[in-house]
Coordinates of N, CA and C and ligand atoms in Angstrom, one line a residue:
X1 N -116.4 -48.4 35.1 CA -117.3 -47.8 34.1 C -116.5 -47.1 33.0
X2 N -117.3 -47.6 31.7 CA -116.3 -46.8 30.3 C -117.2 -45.7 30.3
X3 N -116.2 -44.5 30.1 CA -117.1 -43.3 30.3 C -116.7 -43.0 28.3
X4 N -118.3 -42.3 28.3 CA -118.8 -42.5 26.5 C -118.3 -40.9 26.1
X5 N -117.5 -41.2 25.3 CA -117.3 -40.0 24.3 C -116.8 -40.2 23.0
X6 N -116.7 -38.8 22.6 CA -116.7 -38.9 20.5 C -115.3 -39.4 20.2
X7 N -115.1 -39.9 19.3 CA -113.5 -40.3 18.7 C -113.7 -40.2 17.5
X8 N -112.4 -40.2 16.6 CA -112.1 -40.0 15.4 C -113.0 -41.0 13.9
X9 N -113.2 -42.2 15.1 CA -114.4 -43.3 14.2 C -115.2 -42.7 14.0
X10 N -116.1 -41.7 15.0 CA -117.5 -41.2 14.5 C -117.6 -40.2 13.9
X11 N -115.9 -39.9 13.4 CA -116.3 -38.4 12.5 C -116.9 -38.7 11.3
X12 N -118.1 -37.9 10.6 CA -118.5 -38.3 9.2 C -117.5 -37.1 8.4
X13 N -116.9 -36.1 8.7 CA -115.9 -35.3 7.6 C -116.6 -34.2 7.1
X14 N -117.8 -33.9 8.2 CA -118.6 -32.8 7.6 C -118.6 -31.7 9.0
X15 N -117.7 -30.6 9.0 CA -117.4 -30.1 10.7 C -118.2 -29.7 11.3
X16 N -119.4 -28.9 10.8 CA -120.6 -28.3 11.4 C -121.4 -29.8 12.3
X17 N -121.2 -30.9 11.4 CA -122.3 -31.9 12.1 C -121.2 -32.9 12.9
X18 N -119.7 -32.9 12.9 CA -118.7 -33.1 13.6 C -119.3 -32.6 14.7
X19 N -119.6 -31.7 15.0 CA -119.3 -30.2 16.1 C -120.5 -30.2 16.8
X20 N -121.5 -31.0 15.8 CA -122.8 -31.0 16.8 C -122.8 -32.4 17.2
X21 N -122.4 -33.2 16.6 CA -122.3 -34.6 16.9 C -121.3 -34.7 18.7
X22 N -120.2 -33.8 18.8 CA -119.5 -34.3 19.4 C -120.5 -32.9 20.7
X23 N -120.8 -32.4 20.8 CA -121.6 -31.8 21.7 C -122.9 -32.4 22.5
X24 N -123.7 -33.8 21.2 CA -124.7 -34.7 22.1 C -123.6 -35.7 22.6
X25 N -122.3 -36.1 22.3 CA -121.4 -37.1 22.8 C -121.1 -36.4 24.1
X26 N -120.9 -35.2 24.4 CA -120.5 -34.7 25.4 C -121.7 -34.6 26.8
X27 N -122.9 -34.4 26.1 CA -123.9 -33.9 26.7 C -124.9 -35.8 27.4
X28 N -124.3 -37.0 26.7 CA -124.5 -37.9 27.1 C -123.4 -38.3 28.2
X29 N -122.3 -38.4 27.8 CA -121.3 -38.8 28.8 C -121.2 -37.5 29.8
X30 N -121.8 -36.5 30.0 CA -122.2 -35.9 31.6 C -123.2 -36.6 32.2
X31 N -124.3 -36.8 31.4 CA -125.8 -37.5 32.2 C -125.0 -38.6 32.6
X32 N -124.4 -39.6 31.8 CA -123.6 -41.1 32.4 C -122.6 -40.8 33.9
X33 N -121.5 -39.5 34.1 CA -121.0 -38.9 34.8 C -122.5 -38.8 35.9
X34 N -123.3 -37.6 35.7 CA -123.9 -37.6 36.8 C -124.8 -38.4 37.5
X35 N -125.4 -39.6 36.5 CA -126.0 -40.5 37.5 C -125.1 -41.1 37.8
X36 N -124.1 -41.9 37.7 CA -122.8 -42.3 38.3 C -122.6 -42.2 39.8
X37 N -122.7 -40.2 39.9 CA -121.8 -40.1 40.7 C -122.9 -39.9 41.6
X38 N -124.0 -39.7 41.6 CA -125.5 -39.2 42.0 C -125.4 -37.7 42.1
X39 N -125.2 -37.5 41.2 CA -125.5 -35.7 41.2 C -126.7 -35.3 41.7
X40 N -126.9 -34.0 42.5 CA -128.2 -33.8 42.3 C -129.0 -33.7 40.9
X41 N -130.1 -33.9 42.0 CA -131.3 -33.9 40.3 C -131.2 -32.6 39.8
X42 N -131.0 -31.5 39.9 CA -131.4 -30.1 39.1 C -129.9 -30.4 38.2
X43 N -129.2 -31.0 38.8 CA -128.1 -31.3 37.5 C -128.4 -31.7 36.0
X44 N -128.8 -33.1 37.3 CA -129.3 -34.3 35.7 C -130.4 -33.6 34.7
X45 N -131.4 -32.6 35.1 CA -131.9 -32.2 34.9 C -131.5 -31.2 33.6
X46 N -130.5 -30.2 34.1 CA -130.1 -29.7 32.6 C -129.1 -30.3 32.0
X47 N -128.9 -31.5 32.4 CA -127.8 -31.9 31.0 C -129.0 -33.0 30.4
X48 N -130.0 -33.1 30.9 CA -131.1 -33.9 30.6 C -131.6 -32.7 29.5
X49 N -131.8 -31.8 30.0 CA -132.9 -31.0 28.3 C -132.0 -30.5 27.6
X50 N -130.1 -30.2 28.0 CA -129.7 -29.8 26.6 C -129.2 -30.8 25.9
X51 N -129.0 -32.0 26.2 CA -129.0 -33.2 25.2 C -130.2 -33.3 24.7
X52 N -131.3 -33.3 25.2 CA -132.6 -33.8 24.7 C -133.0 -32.1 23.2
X53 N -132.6 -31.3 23.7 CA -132.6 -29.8 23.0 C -131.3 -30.1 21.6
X54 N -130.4 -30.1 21.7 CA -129.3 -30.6 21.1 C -129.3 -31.9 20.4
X55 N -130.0 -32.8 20.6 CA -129.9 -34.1 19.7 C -131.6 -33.7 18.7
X56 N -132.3 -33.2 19.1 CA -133.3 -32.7 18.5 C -133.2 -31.9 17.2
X57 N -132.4 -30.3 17.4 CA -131.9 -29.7 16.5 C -131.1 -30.1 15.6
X58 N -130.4 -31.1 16.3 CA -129.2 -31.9 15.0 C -130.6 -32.8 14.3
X59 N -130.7 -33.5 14.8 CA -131.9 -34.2 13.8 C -132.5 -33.3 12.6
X60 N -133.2 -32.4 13.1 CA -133.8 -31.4 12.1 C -132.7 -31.1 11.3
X61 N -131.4 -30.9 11.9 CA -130.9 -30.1 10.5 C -130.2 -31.1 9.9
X62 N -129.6 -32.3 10.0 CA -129.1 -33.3 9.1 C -130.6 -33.9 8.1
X63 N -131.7 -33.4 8.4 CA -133.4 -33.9 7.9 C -133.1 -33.1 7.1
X64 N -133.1 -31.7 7.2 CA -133.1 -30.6 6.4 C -132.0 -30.9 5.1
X65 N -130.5 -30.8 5.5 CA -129.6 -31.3 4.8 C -129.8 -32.3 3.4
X66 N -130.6 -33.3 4.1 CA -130.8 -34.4 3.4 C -131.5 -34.2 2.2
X67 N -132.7 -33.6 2.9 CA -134.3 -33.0 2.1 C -133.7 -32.7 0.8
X68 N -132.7 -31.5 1.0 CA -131.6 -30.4 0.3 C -131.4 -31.0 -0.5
X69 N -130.6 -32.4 -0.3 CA -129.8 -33.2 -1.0 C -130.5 -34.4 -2.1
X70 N -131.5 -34.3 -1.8 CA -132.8 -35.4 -2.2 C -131.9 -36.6 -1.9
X71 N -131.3 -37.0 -0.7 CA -130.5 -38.3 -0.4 C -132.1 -39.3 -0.8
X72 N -131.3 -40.4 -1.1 CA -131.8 -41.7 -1.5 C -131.7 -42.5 -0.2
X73 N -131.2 -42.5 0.8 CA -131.7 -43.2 1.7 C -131.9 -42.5 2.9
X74 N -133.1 -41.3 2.9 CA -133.4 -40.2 3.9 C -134.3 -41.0 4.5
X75 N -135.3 -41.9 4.3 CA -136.2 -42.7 4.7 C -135.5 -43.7 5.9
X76 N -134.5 -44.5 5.8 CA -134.0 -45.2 6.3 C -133.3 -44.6 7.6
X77 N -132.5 -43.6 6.9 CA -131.7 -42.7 8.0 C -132.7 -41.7 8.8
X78 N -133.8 -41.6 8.5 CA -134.7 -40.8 9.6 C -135.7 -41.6 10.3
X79 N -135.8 -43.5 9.7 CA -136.0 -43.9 10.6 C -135.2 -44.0 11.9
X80 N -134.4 -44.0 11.7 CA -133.3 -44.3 12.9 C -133.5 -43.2 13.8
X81 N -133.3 -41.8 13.6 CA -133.6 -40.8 14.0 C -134.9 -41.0 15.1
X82 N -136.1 -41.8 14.1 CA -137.2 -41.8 14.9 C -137.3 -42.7 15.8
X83 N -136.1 -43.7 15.9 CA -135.6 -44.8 16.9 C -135.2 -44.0 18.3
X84 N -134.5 -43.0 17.8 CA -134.1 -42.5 18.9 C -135.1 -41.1 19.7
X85 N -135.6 -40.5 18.8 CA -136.1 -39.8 19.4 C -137.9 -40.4 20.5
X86 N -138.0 -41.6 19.6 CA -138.9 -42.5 20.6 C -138.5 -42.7 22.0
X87 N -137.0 -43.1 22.1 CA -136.6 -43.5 23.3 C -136.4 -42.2 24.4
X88 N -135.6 -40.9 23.9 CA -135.6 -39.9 24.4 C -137.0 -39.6 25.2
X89 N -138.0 -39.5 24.1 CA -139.3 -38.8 24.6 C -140.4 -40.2 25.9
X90 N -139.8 -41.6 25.8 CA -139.8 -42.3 26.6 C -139.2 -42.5 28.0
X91 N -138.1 -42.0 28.0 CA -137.7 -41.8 29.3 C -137.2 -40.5 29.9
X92 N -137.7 -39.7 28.7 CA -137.3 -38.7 29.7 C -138.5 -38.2 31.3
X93 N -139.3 -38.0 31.0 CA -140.4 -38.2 32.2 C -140.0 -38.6 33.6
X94 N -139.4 -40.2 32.9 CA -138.8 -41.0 34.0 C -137.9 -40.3 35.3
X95 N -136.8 -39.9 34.3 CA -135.5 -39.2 34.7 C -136.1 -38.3 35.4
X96 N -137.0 -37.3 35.0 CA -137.6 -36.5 35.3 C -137.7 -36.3 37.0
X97 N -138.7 -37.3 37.0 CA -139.0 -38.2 38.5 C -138.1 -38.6 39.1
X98 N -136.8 -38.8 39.0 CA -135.9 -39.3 39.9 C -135.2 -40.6 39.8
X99 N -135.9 -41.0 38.9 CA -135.7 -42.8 38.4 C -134.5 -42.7 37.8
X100 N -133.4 -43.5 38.5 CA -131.9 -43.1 38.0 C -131.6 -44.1 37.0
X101 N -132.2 -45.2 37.5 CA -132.4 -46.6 36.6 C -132.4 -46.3 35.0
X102 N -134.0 -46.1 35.1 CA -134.1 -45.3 34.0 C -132.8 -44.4 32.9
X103 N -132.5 -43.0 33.4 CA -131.9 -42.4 33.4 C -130.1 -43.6 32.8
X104 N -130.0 -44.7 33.6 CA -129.0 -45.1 32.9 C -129.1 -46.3 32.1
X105 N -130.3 -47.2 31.9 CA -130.7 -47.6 30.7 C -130.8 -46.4 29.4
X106 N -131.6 -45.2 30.0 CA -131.2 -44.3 28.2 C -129.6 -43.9 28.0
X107 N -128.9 -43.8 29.2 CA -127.5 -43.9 28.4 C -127.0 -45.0 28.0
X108 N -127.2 -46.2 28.1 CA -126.6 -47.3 27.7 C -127.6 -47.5 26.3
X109 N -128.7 -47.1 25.6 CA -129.2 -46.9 24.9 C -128.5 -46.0 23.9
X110 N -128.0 -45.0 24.3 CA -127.6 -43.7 23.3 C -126.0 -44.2 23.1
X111 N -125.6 -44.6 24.3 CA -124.0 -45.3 23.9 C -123.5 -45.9 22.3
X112 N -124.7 -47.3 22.5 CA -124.8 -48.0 21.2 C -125.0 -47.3 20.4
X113 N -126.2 -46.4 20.1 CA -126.9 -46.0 19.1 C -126.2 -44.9 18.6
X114 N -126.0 -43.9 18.7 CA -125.1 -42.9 18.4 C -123.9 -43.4 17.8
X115 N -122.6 -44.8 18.4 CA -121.3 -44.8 18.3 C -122.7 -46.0 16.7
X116 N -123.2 -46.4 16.5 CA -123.8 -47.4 15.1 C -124.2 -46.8 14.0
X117 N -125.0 -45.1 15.0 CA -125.4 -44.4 13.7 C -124.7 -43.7 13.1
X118 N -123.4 -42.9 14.2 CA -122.6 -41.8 13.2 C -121.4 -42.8 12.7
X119 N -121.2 -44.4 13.0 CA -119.9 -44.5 12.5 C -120.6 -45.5 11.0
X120 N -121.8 -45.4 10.6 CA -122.6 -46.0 9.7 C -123.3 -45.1 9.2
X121 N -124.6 -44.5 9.2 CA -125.5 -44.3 8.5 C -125.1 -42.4 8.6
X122 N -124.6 -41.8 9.6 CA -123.7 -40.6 9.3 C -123.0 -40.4 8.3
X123 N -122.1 -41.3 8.6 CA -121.0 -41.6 7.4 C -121.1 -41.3 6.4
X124 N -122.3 -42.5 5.5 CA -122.7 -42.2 4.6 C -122.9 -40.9 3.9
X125 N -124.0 -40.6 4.5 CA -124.6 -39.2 4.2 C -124.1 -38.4 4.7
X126 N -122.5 -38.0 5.0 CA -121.6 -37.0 4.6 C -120.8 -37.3 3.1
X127 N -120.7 -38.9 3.5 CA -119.8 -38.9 1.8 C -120.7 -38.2 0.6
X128 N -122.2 -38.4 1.1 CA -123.3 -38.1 -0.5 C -123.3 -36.5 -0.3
X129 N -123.0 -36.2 1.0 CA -123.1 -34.4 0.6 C -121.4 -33.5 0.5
X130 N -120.9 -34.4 0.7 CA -119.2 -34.2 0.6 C -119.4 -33.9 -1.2
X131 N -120.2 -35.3 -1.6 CA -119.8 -35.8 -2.9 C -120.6 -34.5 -3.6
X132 N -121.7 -34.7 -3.1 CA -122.7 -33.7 -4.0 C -122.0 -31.6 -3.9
X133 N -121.8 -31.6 -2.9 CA -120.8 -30.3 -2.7 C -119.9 -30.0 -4.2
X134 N -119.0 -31.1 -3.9 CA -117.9 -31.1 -4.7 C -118.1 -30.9 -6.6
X135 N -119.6 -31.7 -7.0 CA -120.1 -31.8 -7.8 C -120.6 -30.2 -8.4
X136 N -121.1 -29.7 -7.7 CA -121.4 -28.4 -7.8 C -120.7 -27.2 -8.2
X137 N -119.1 -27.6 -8.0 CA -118.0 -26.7 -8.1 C -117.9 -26.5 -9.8
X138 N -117.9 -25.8 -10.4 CA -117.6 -25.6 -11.8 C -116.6 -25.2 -12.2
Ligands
LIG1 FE1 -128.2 -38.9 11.6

């Protein structure tokens, strides 16, 4: 088993969302760790709501950021957002219940998605707020 964590590809160059980015990397590859190893359930259970608590707040505030920024492609990139937060609010119940299955279909879900969104569509929209920062300097 490749166990999932953040690397230098997914940095977008922006440290606050670095810092929260590598916190849902961390908080995925424990859930992958604990169904693995069959943790008990009250485990999976809080690394289950502070991923699910933590990929939430990051959402809102890179939404926010954006808003801020009147990005030109906030539509696209919060579709994706809503790609994932569909699947979260989909299986978490599951997990909930004991369904480990489950539980490791959404990590093999967030694996992809996460390492396609921050090393793509993150990216981006650090370079447009890097750019727009810089712009601002007089
Ligand atoms: Fe994002």
């Amino acid at each position: 088993m490749r166990l999932f964590h953040w690397s230098k590809s997914n940095a977008v160059f922006l440290p606050v969302i670095d810092d929260e980015h590598q916190a849902i990397f961390q908080a995925t590859g424990e859930l992958q760790n604990a169904l693995h190893s069959r943790a008990p359930q009250f485990q999976v259970h809080e690394i289950l709501h502070r991923l699910i608590t933590s990929t939430e707040d990051h959402f809102a505030h890179e939404e926010k950021l954006m808003r801020g920024a009147r990005y030109l492609a906030f539509d696209w990139h919060r579709q994706q957002h809503q790609t994932a937060r569909k699947r979260l609010k989909q299986y978490a119940p599951l997990i909930e219940e004991g369904d480990r299955e489950a539980g490791i279909e959404l990590v093999e879900f967030l694996t992809r998605w996460l390492d396609d969104h921050t090393t793509v569509t993150d990216r981006m929209m650090g370079a447009h707020l890097r750019n727009q920062e810089r712009a601002q300097i007089r």
